[in-house]
mmCIF file of C-alpha atoms in Angstrom:
data_model
loop_
_atom_site.group_PDB
_atom_site.id
_atom_site.type_symbol
_atom_site.label_atom_id
_atom_site.label_comp_id
_atom_site.label_asym_id
_atom_site.label_seq_id
_atom_site.Cartn_x
_atom_site.Cartn_y
_atom_site.Cartn_z
ATOM 1 C CA MET A 732 0.798 41.256 24.802
ATOM 2 C CA PRO A 733 3.725 42.478 23.016
ATOM 3 C CA PHE A 734 6.839 40.890 22.688
ATOM 4 C CA PRO A 735 9.236 42.540 25.767
ATOM 5 C CA GLN A 736 12.222 44.555 25.103
ATOM 6 C CA ASN A 737 14.118 44.757 28.290
ATOM 7 C CA THR A 738 16.147 41.752 27.901
ATOM 8 C CA ALA A 739 16.620 41.397 31.516
ATOM 9 C CA LEU A 740 13.114 41.124 32.012
ATOM 10 C CA LEU A 741 12.983 38.499 29.075
ATOM 11 C CA GLY A 742 15.650 36.713 31.055
ATOM 12 C CA ARG A 743 13.071 36.596 33.961
ATOM 13 C CA VAL A 744 10.622 35.168 31.983
ATOM 14 C CA TRP A 745 12.498 32.423 30.728
ATOM 15 C CA ARG A 746 14.240 31.952 33.705
ATOM 16 C CA ARG A 747 10.388 32.139 35.776
ATOM 17 C CA SER A 748 9.242 29.610 32.986
ATOM 18 C CA LEU A 749 12.119 27.124 33.453
ATOM 19 C CA GLY A 750 13.332 27.395 36.393
ATOM 20 C CA GLY A 751 11.626 24.854 38.473
ATOM 21 C CA ARG A 752 11.838 20.967 38.040
ATOM 22 C CA THR A 753 8.681 20.621 35.616
ATOM 23 C CA GLY A 754 10.589 23.053 33.111
ATOM 24 C CA ARG A 755 13.767 21.394 33.395
ATOM 25 C CA LEU A 756 11.588 17.921 33.200
ATOM 26 C CA TYR A 757 10.121 19.584 30.096
ATOM 27 C CA LEU A 758 13.054 20.420 28.580
ATOM 28 C CA ALA A 759 15.434 17.900 29.125
ATOM 29 C CA THR A 760 12.922 15.565 27.703
ATOM 30 C CA GLY A 761 12.684 17.363 24.475
ATOM 31 C CA VAL A 762 16.359 17.642 23.820
ATOM 32 C CA ALA A 763 16.302 13.908 24.007
ATOM 33 C CA ALA A 764 12.792 13.390 22.061
ATOM 34 C CA LEU A 765 14.700 15.320 19.492
ATOM 35 C CA THR A 766 18.276 13.809 19.539
ATOM 36 C CA VAL A 767 16.681 10.069 19.556
ATOM 37 C CA TYR A 768 14.562 11.435 16.368
ATOM 38 C CA GLU A 769 17.277 12.239 14.824
ATOM 39 C CA TYR A 770 19.621 9.387 15.253
ATOM 40 C CA ASP A 771 17.031 7.446 14.363
ATOM 41 C CA ARG A 772 16.879 9.384 10.563
ATOM 42 C CA HIS A 773 20.007 9.750 10.047
ATOM 43 C CA PHE A 774 21.614 6.322 11.621
ATOM 44 C CA GLN A 775 19.338 4.035 11.663
ATOM 45 C CA ALA A 776 16.955 4.803 8.360
ATOM 46 C CA SER A 777 13.929 6.161 10.645
ATOM 47 C CA ALA A 778 13.133 2.534 12.371
ATOM 48 C CA ILE A 779 12.188 3.191 15.288
ATOM 49 C CA SER A 780 9.908 5.875 13.944
ATOM 50 C CA ARG A 781 8.538 3.476 11.587
ATOM 51 C CA THR A 782 8.385 0.896 14.224
ATOM 52 C CA LEU A 783 6.266 3.249 16.539
ATOM 53 C CA ARG A 784 3.740 3.916 13.559
ATOM 54 C CA ALA A 785 2.850 0.277 12.997
ATOM 55 C CA PHE A 786 2.494 -0.514 16.624
ATOM 56 C CA TRP A 787 0.253 2.484 16.959
ATOM 57 C CA THR A 788 -1.634 1.422 13.737
ATOM 58 C CA ILE A 789 -2.129 -2.385 15.146
ATOM 59 C CA ALA A 790 -3.356 -0.518 18.396
ATOM 60 C CA VAL A 791 -6.447 1.417 16.962
ATOM 61 C CA ILE A 792 -7.327 -0.941 14.577
ATOM 62 C CA SER A 793 -7.772 -3.493 17.353
ATOM 63 C CA ALA A 794 -9.527 -1.121 19.221
ATOM 64 C CA ASP A 795 -12.247 0.063 16.346
ATOM 65 C CA TYR A 796 -12.449 -3.951 16.503
ATOM 66 C CA LYS A 797 -13.342 -4.953 20.087
ATOM 67 C CA ILE A 798 -15.357 -1.705 20.772
ATOM 68 C CA ASN A 799 -17.545 -1.268 17.368
ATOM 69 C CA PHE A 800 -17.278 -4.822 15.603
ATOM 70 C CA ARG A 801 -21.183 -6.358 16.941
ATOM 71 C CA SER A 802 -23.172 -8.724 14.493
ATOM 72 C CA GLU A 803 -26.048 -7.046 15.174
ATOM 73 C CA ARG A 804 -25.295 -4.242 13.815
ATOM 74 C CA GLY A 805 -25.243 -4.880 10.043
ATOM 75 C CA VAL A 806 -23.370 -5.479 7.369
ATOM 76 C CA GLU A 807 -23.400 -1.794 6.734
ATOM 77 C CA TYR A 808 -21.726 -0.881 9.440
ATOM 78 C CA LEU A 809 -19.745 -3.143 9.949
ATOM 79 C CA ASN A 810 -17.788 -2.506 6.280
ATOM 80 C CA GLY A 811 -17.322 1.117 8.308
ATOM 81 C CA ILE A 812 -15.048 -0.800 10.238
ATOM 82 C CA HIS A 813 -13.238 -3.008 7.510
ATOM 83 C CA GLU A 814 -13.140 0.286 5.271
ATOM 84 C CA ARG A 815 -11.712 2.442 8.054
ATOM 85 C CA ALA A 816 -8.845 -0.658 9.593
ATOM 86 C CA SER A 817 -7.893 -0.929 6.433
ATOM 87 C CA ARG A 818 -6.990 2.535 5.294
ATOM 88 C CA ARG A 819 -5.055 2.907 7.743
ATOM 89 C CA LEU A 820 -3.443 -0.340 7.569
ATOM 90 C CA LEU A 821 -2.586 1.590 3.913
ATOM 91 C CA SER A 822 -1.511 4.295 5.860
ATOM 92 C CA CYS A 823 0.791 2.876 7.525
ATOM 93 C CA CYS A 824 2.749 0.515 4.934
ATOM 94 C CA ARG A 825 3.195 3.919 2.822
ATOM 95 C CA ASP A 826 4.373 5.796 4.971
ATOM 96 C CA ASN A 827 6.823 2.974 6.150
ATOM 97 C CA GLY A 828 7.658 1.601 3.169
ATOM 98 C CA GLY A 829 10.191 -0.929 3.053
ATOM 99 C CA LEU A 830 9.015 -4.825 4.322
ATOM 100 C CA PHE A 831 6.039 -2.968 5.049
ATOM 101 C CA ILE A 832 5.141 -2.876 1.889
ATOM 102 C CA LYS A 833 5.800 -6.272 1.471
ATOM 103 C CA PHE A 834 3.597 -6.846 4.532
ATOM 104 C CA GLY A 835 0.533 -5.271 2.363
ATOM 105 C CA GLN A 836 1.023 -7.170 -0.244
ATOM 106 C CA SER A 837 1.003 -10.339 1.744
ATOM 107 C CA ILE A 838 -2.285 -8.889 3.246
ATOM 108 C CA ALA A 839 -3.992 -8.055 -0.018
ATOM 109 C CA VAL A 840 -3.855 -11.602 -2.008
ATOM 110 C CA GLN A 841 -6.050 -13.018 0.982
ATOM 111 C CA SER A 842 -8.495 -12.142 -0.572
ATOM 112 C CA ALA A 843 -10.474 -15.944 0.084
ATOM 113 C CA LEU A 844 -9.656 -14.951 4.288
ATOM 114 C CA LEU A 845 -10.401 -11.300 4.936
ATOM 115 C CA PRO A 846 -13.004 -8.470 3.698
ATOM 116 C CA PRO A 847 -12.914 -6.993 0.626
ATOM 117 C CA PRO A 848 -11.881 -3.983 1.894
ATOM 118 C CA PHE A 849 -8.138 -5.069 2.980
ATOM 119 C CA ARG A 850 -7.423 -6.757 -0.698
ATOM 120 C CA ARG A 851 -9.204 -3.691 -2.479
ATOM 121 C CA GLU A 852 -7.086 -0.981 -0.398
ATOM 122 C CA LEU A 853 -3.851 -3.054 -0.105
ATOM 123 C CA SER A 854 -3.667 -3.797 -3.645
ATOM 124 C CA THR A 855 -2.453 -0.748 -5.055
ATOM 125 C CA LEU A 856 1.264 -1.121 -3.332
ATOM 126 C CA TYR A 857 1.155 -4.226 -5.782
ATOM 127 C CA ASP A 858 2.744 -0.747 -8.226
ATOM 128 C CA ASN A 859 4.612 2.637 -7.564
ATOM 129 C CA ALA A 860 6.375 2.244 -4.350
ATOM 130 C CA PRO A 861 8.344 5.429 -2.968
ATOM 131 C CA SER A 862 11.718 4.874 -5.040
ATOM 132 C CA SER A 863 15.337 6.019 -3.563
ATOM 133 C CA PRO A 864 17.061 8.545 -5.386
ATOM 134 C CA ILE A 865 20.530 7.772 -7.616
ATOM 135 C CA ALA A 866 22.975 9.288 -5.243
ATOM 136 C CA GLN A 867 21.863 6.394 -2.855
ATOM 137 C CA ILE A 868 21.661 3.403 -5.401
ATOM 138 C CA ILE A 869 24.613 4.302 -7.046
ATOM 139 C CA PRO A 870 27.016 3.406 -3.558
ATOM 140 C CA VAL A 871 24.651 0.028 -3.436
ATOM 141 C CA ILE A 872 26.342 -1.112 -7.011
ATOM 142 C CA GLU A 873 29.643 0.082 -6.345
ATOM 143 C CA ARG A 874 30.047 -1.721 -2.896
ATOM 144 C CA SER A 875 28.803 -5.208 -4.637
ATOM 145 C CA PHE A 876 30.961 -4.860 -7.225
ATOM 146 C CA PRO A 877 34.557 -3.977 -5.329
ATOM 147 C CA GLY A 878 36.949 -2.001 -7.764
ATOM 148 C CA LYS A 879 34.678 -1.273 -10.207
ATOM 149 C CA SER A 880 32.358 1.847 -10.627
ATOM 150 C CA ILE A 881 28.860 2.663 -12.462
ATOM 151 C CA GLU A 882 30.652 3.056 -15.413
ATOM 152 C CA ASP A 883 32.334 -0.043 -16.190
ATOM 153 C CA LEU A 884 29.329 -2.054 -15.665
ATOM 154 C CA PHE A 885 26.340 -0.038 -17.390
ATOM 155 C CA ILE A 886 25.995 2.470 -20.016
ATOM 156 C CA ASP A 887 23.478 5.254 -19.749
ATOM 157 C CA PHE A 888 22.184 3.689 -16.657
ATOM 158 C CA SER A 889 18.605 5.344 -15.879
ATOM 159 C CA PRO A 890 18.994 8.545 -13.537
ATOM 160 C CA THR A 891 15.561 7.207 -12.475
ATOM 161 C CA ALA A 892 13.677 4.110 -11.200
ATOM 162 C CA VAL A 893 11.350 2.675 -13.876
ATOM 163 C CA ALA A 894 9.537 0.668 -11.699
ATOM 164 C CA SER A 895 9.954 0.646 -7.556
ATOM 165 C CA ALA A 896 9.093 -2.538 -5.240
ATOM 166 C CA SER A 897 9.573 -2.620 -1.546
ATOM 167 C CA VAL A 898 12.970 -3.968 -0.941
ATOM 168 C CA ALA A 899 14.402 -2.682 -4.563
ATOM 169 C CA GLN A 900 13.689 -1.188 -7.160
ATOM 170 C CA VAL A 901 14.772 -1.204 -11.110
ATOM 171 C CA HIS A 902 16.704 1.005 -13.477
ATOM 172 C CA THR A 903 17.104 0.348 -17.092
ATOM 173 C CA ALA A 904 21.132 0.529 -18.426
ATOM 174 C CA ARG A 905 23.482 -1.291 -21.246
ATOM 175 C CA LEU A 906 25.933 -3.451 -20.688
ATOM 176 C CA CYS A 907 29.262 -2.107 -20.702
ATOM 177 C CA SER A 908 30.597 -5.567 -21.907
ATOM 178 C CA ASP A 909 27.448 -5.859 -25.089
ATOM 179 C CA PRO A 910 26.168 -2.344 -25.367
ATOM 180 C CA THR A 911 23.119 -3.796 -27.329
ATOM 181 C CA GLN A 912 21.907 -5.967 -24.781
ATOM 182 C CA ARG A 913 19.320 -3.675 -22.885
ATOM 183 C CA VAL A 914 19.017 -5.251 -18.983
ATOM 184 C CA ALA A 915 17.098 -4.638 -16.017
ATOM 185 C CA VAL A 916 19.064 -3.532 -12.936
ATOM 186 C CA LYS A 917 17.455 -4.874 -9.713
ATOM 187 C CA VAL A 918 18.823 -2.513 -6.800
ATOM 188 C CA GLN A 919 18.631 -3.255 -3.263
ATOM 189 C CA LYS A 920 17.173 -0.240 -1.210
ATOM 190 C CA PRO A 921 20.293 1.327 0.553
ATOM 191 C CA GLU A 922 18.119 1.301 3.736
ATOM 192 C CA ILE A 923 16.529 -2.172 3.884
ATOM 193 C CA GLN A 924 19.536 -3.570 5.332
ATOM 194 C CA LEU A 925 19.247 -0.983 8.858
ATOM 195 C CA GLN A 926 15.342 -1.607 8.542
ATOM 196 C CA ILE A 927 14.758 -5.195 9.134
ATOM 197 C CA GLY A 928 15.556 -6.013 11.477
ATOM 198 C CA TRP A 929 13.107 -3.220 13.177
ATOM 199 C CA ASP A 930 10.245 -4.519 10.838
ATOM 200 C CA LEU A 931 10.478 -8.243 11.543
ATOM 201 C CA PHE A 932 10.290 -6.946 15.247
ATOM 202 C CA ALA A 933 7.295 -5.266 14.391
ATOM 203 C CA LEU A 934 5.599 -7.871 12.839
ATOM 204 C CA ARG A 935 6.369 -10.461 15.789
ATOM 205 C CA THR A 936 4.943 -7.949 18.156
ATOM 206 C CA CYS A 937 2.243 -6.645 16.064
ATOM 207 C CA ALA A 938 1.346 -10.518 15.237
ATOM 208 C CA ARG A 939 1.115 -11.688 19.583
ATOM 209 C CA LEU A 940 -0.968 -8.518 20.127
ATOM 210 C CA ILE A 941 -3.690 -10.122 17.318
ATOM 211 C CA GLU A 942 -3.206 -12.824 18.569
ATOM 212 C CA TYR A 943 -3.687 -12.158 22.481
ATOM 213 C CA ALA A 944 -6.449 -9.167 21.155
ATOM 214 C CA PHE A 945 -8.969 -11.803 19.088
ATOM 215 C CA GLU A 946 -7.442 -15.538 19.830
ATOM 216 C CA ILE A 947 -6.479 -16.052 16.431
ATOM 217 C CA PRO A 948 -3.686 -18.580 16.428
ATOM 218 C CA ILE A 949 -0.960 -16.812 13.942
ATOM 219 C CA MET A 950 2.328 -16.663 15.497
ATOM 220 C CA TRP A 951 3.014 -20.354 13.605
ATOM 221 C CA SER A 952 3.600 -18.412 10.702
ATOM 222 C CA VAL A 953 6.120 -15.634 11.459
ATOM 223 C CA ASN A 954 9.000 -17.685 11.911
ATOM 224 C CA GLU A 955 8.575 -18.783 7.844
ATOM 225 C CA VAL A 956 7.631 -15.113 7.013
ATOM 226 C CA GLU A 957 10.624 -14.039 8.514
ATOM 227 C CA GLU A 958 12.645 -17.025 7.211
ATOM 228 C CA ARG A 959 11.303 -16.168 3.854
ATOM 229 C CA LEU A 960 12.129 -12.385 4.122
ATOM 230 C CA ARG A 961 15.413 -12.961 4.489
ATOM 231 C CA GLU A 962 16.185 -14.832 1.553
ATOM 232 C CA GLU A 963 14.277 -12.439 -0.712
ATOM 233 C CA LEU A 964 16.816 -9.978 0.025
ATOM 234 C CA ASP A 965 19.578 -12.161 -0.994
ATOM 235 C CA PHE A 966 19.485 -11.101 -4.644
ATOM 236 C CA GLU A 967 21.539 -13.683 -6.199
ATOM 237 C CA ARG A 968 19.777 -16.779 -4.651
ATOM 238 C CA GLU A 969 17.049 -14.924 -6.725
ATOM 239 C CA GLY A 970 19.184 -15.205 -9.614
ATOM 240 C CA ASN A 971 18.879 -18.992 -8.952
ATOM 241 C CA ASN A 972 15.801 -19.707 -8.456
ATOM 242 C CA SER A 973 15.100 -17.256 -11.743
ATOM 243 C CA GLU A 974 17.701 -20.386 -13.949
ATOM 244 C CA LEU A 975 16.289 -22.855 -11.850
ATOM 245 C CA ALA A 976 12.198 -22.055 -13.166
ATOM 246 C CA SER A 977 14.292 -21.615 -16.635
ATOM 247 C CA ARG A 978 16.399 -24.517 -16.799
ATOM 248 C CA ASP A 979 12.099 -26.406 -15.626
ATOM 249 C CA LEU A 980 9.745 -25.072 -18.526
ATOM 250 C CA SER A 981 13.006 -25.829 -20.753
ATOM 251 C CA THR A 982 13.213 -29.577 -19.707
ATOM 252 C CA LEU A 983 10.203 -30.637 -18.276
ATOM 253 C CA GLY A 984 7.693 -28.279 -19.707
ATOM 254 C CA ASP A 985 5.934 -28.816 -23.386
ATOM 255 C CA ARG A 986 5.967 -26.895 -26.216
ATOM 256 C CA GLN A 987 2.574 -24.784 -25.147
ATOM 257 C CA LEU A 988 3.587 -24.135 -21.417
ATOM 258 C CA ARG A 989 7.213 -23.263 -22.940
ATOM 259 C CA ARG A 990 5.221 -20.458 -25.800
ATOM 260 C CA GLY A 991 3.220 -19.408 -22.954
ATOM 261 C CA VAL A 992 5.761 -18.783 -20.405
ATOM 262 C CA TYR A 993 9.494 -16.639 -20.582
ATOM 263 C CA ILE A 994 11.893 -16.061 -17.823
ATOM 264 C CA PRO A 995 14.355 -13.321 -18.079
ATOM 265 C CA ARG A 996 17.823 -14.454 -18.726
ATOM 266 C CA VAL A 997 20.742 -13.872 -15.474
ATOM 267 C CA PHE A 998 23.719 -11.743 -16.466
ATOM 268 C CA TRP A 999 25.621 -13.225 -13.725
ATOM 269 C CA ASN A 1000 28.935 -10.906 -14.374
ATOM 270 C CA GLU A 1001 26.787 -7.811 -12.995
ATOM 271 C CA THR A 1002 24.676 -9.604 -10.547
ATOM 272 C CA ALA A 1003 25.707 -9.723 -6.295
ATOM 273 C CA LYS A 1004 23.689 -10.139 -3.057
ATOM 274 C CA GLU A 1005 22.462 -6.862 -3.102
ATOM 275 C CA VAL A 1006 22.248 -6.356 -7.380
ATOM 276 C CA LEU A 1007 20.290 -8.877 -10.159
ATOM 277 C CA THR A 1008 20.864 -7.825 -13.820
ATOM 278 C CA THR A 1009 19.060 -9.549 -15.993
ATOM 279 C CA GLU A 1010 17.106 -9.280 -19.749
ATOM 280 C CA TRP A 1011 14.733 -6.326 -20.010
ATOM 281 C CA VAL A 1012 11.775 -7.187 -21.567
ATOM 282 C CA ASP A 1013 8.929 -5.150 -22.706
ATOM 283 C CA GLY A 1014 4.993 -6.303 -21.480
ATOM 284 C CA THR A 1015 2.097 -5.335 -19.552
ATOM 285 C CA SER A 1016 1.823 -5.708 -16.364
ATOM 286 C CA LEU A 1017 -1.559 -7.710 -14.833
ATOM 287 C CA VAL A 1018 -1.850 -4.503 -12.425
ATOM 288 C CA HIS A 1019 -3.666 -2.635 -15.700
ATOM 289 C CA PRO A 1020 -6.160 -4.904 -16.398
ATOM 290 C CA GLN A 1021 -8.180 -2.225 -17.973
ATOM 291 C CA GLN A 1022 -4.503 -1.757 -20.438
ATOM 292 C CA LEU A 1023 -4.857 -5.086 -21.199
ATOM 293 C CA THR A 1024 -8.350 -5.127 -22.673
ATOM 294 C CA SER A 1025 -7.276 -2.649 -24.345
ATOM 295 C CA GLU A 1026 -4.580 -3.890 -26.303
ATOM 296 C CA GLY A 1027 -6.537 -6.789 -26.745
ATOM 297 C CA TRP A 1028 -5.580 -9.446 -25.014
ATOM 298 C CA SER A 1029 -8.206 -12.515 -23.741
ATOM 299 C CA ASN A 1030 -8.510 -12.581 -20.348
ATOM 300 C CA LYS A 1031 -9.170 -16.701 -20.820
ATOM 301 C CA ASP A 1032 -6.046 -17.041 -22.629
ATOM 302 C CA ILE A 1033 -4.303 -15.055 -20.205
ATOM 303 C CA MET A 1034 -5.775 -17.365 -17.337
ATOM 304 C CA GLN A 1035 -5.292 -20.564 -19.837
ATOM 305 C CA ARG A 1036 -1.618 -19.992 -19.407
ATOM 306 C CA MET A 1037 -1.125 -18.625 -16.181
ATOM 307 C CA VAL A 1038 -3.169 -21.921 -14.587
ATOM 308 C CA SER A 1039 -1.222 -23.825 -16.992
ATOM 309 C CA LEU A 1040 2.218 -22.740 -15.511
ATOM 310 C CA PHE A 1041 1.218 -22.952 -11.947
ATOM 311 C CA ALA A 1042 -0.132 -26.311 -11.967
ATOM 312 C CA PHE A 1043 3.112 -27.311 -13.938
ATOM 313 C CA GLN A 1044 4.818 -25.413 -10.752
ATOM 314 C CA ILE A 1045 2.860 -27.220 -8.168
ATOM 315 C CA PHE A 1046 2.653 -30.815 -9.719
ATOM 316 C CA VAL A 1047 5.325 -31.408 -11.863
ATOM 317 C CA THR A 1048 8.097 -29.233 -10.495
ATOM 318 C CA GLY A 1049 8.075 -28.996 -6.739
ATOM 319 C CA ASN A 1050 9.371 -25.540 -7.573
ATOM 320 C CA VAL A 1051 7.099 -22.721 -6.793
ATOM 321 C CA HIS A 1052 7.160 -19.130 -6.995
ATOM 322 C CA GLY A 1053 6.398 -18.402 -3.804
ATOM 323 C CA ASP A 1054 5.028 -14.117 -4.589
ATOM 324 C CA PRO A 1055 3.263 -14.448 -8.026
ATOM 325 C CA HIS A 1056 0.718 -11.273 -7.318
ATOM 326 C CA PRO A 1057 0.074 -9.217 -10.432
ATOM 327 C CA GLY A 1058 2.946 -7.010 -10.217
ATOM 328 C CA ASN A 1059 5.222 -9.907 -10.788
ATOM 329 C CA ILE A 1060 3.572 -11.078 -14.280
ATOM 330 C CA LEU A 1061 3.707 -9.039 -18.017
ATOM 331 C CA VAL A 1062 1.807 -9.827 -21.332
ATOM 332 C CA ARG A 1063 3.427 -9.574 -24.088
ATOM 333 C CA GLN A 1064 3.260 -10.763 -28.007
ATOM 334 C CA HIS A 1065 5.050 -13.227 -28.450
ATOM 335 C CA PRO A 1066 8.509 -12.723 -30.104
ATOM 336 C CA GLU A 1067 8.392 -15.301 -32.567
ATOM 337 C CA ASN A 1068 4.317 -14.625 -33.879
ATOM 338 C CA HIS A 1069 4.087 -12.023 -36.333
ATOM 339 C CA ARG A 1070 1.079 -12.938 -38.004
ATOM 340 C CA TRP A 1071 -1.823 -12.908 -34.913
ATOM 341 C CA LYS A 1072 -1.924 -11.630 -31.284
ATOM 342 C CA GLU A 1073 -0.809 -14.993 -29.342
ATOM 343 C CA PRO A 1074 -0.181 -13.807 -25.890
ATOM 344 C CA GLN A 1075 3.482 -14.979 -23.985
ATOM 345 C CA LEU A 1076 3.481 -14.179 -19.681
ATOM 346 C CA VAL A 1077 6.775 -13.492 -18.413
ATOM 347 C CA LEU A 1078 7.478 -14.059 -15.041
ATOM 348 C CA LEU A 1079 9.071 -11.721 -12.462
ATOM 349 C CA ASP A 1080 10.746 -11.772 -9.110
ATOM 350 C CA HIS A 1081 11.575 -15.083 -8.098
ATOM 351 C CA GLY A 1082 12.882 -14.321 -4.984
ATOM 352 C CA LEU A 1083 10.724 -16.699 -3.199
ATOM 353 C CA TYR A 1084 10.624 -20.352 -3.982
#
């Protein structure tokens, strides 16, 4: 049908299509939806959209299990349900970002409790989370140090993040106070403070849905998770935890443990609640086991040091790193040994203790 050239005819068509109550309702609903969407995107960091996406994902996964999970259908069929659920959950966590990356990482480490597809799919969240552009990062740094610009604090601040995690990203730089010192500057992503209330509301609601649908008592853990997540957003607390762990090693650890584990130094003059500045350490993440093998590291040597470290924290000091996923542990050559390969673990991200 050709487009009407007569403006009067076009006006009559327009009024006829929207003249009734239904047409006006459609128009009002569309305008309201667009207004809410734009407000959410620009002023709430898409918190409402992310919450609705989480509700929808959990509802679909729950319905899939409720309708299709039957033990008599065989392992292969049940694994198909697990695969679908884990992919949906991964997609939700990636699309939402922020604390949902942290939620997904927490699920991925529960390999003893959940089917293998959940660990396999969600373990990809350990590395390469989306990063925020430098134009959004600089204001976070400058508001953390009133009266100072980023040029007053750092030299050669990298314009792109060298690592990005759930709630923060890391840039390299050198200190203005000591230009020879290369540092890692961990900056909280600007949208996190806007999103945290909605994200924790989504977590609590989804937990209630799962508990109701499957009679699994998990609500007891939500308050603990909420408390710990809020602690993790305080980078000054993380700096204190880091120094506590380092002090424990130097005063209570034996010589072998002190040589086998290193914790980067904190620079307090460049640290605040949303910015943590530490010594930069080169190493290979446990996220990349094939690279560790190609570099000639022994899995046995690495595991011996890891077991010794966490046994020391659990049974000797009681100050235990609460987020030991592979992305938070590096392996490097011991800097004082130039004769043979001697692995040293570098323990990062001390936000949860």
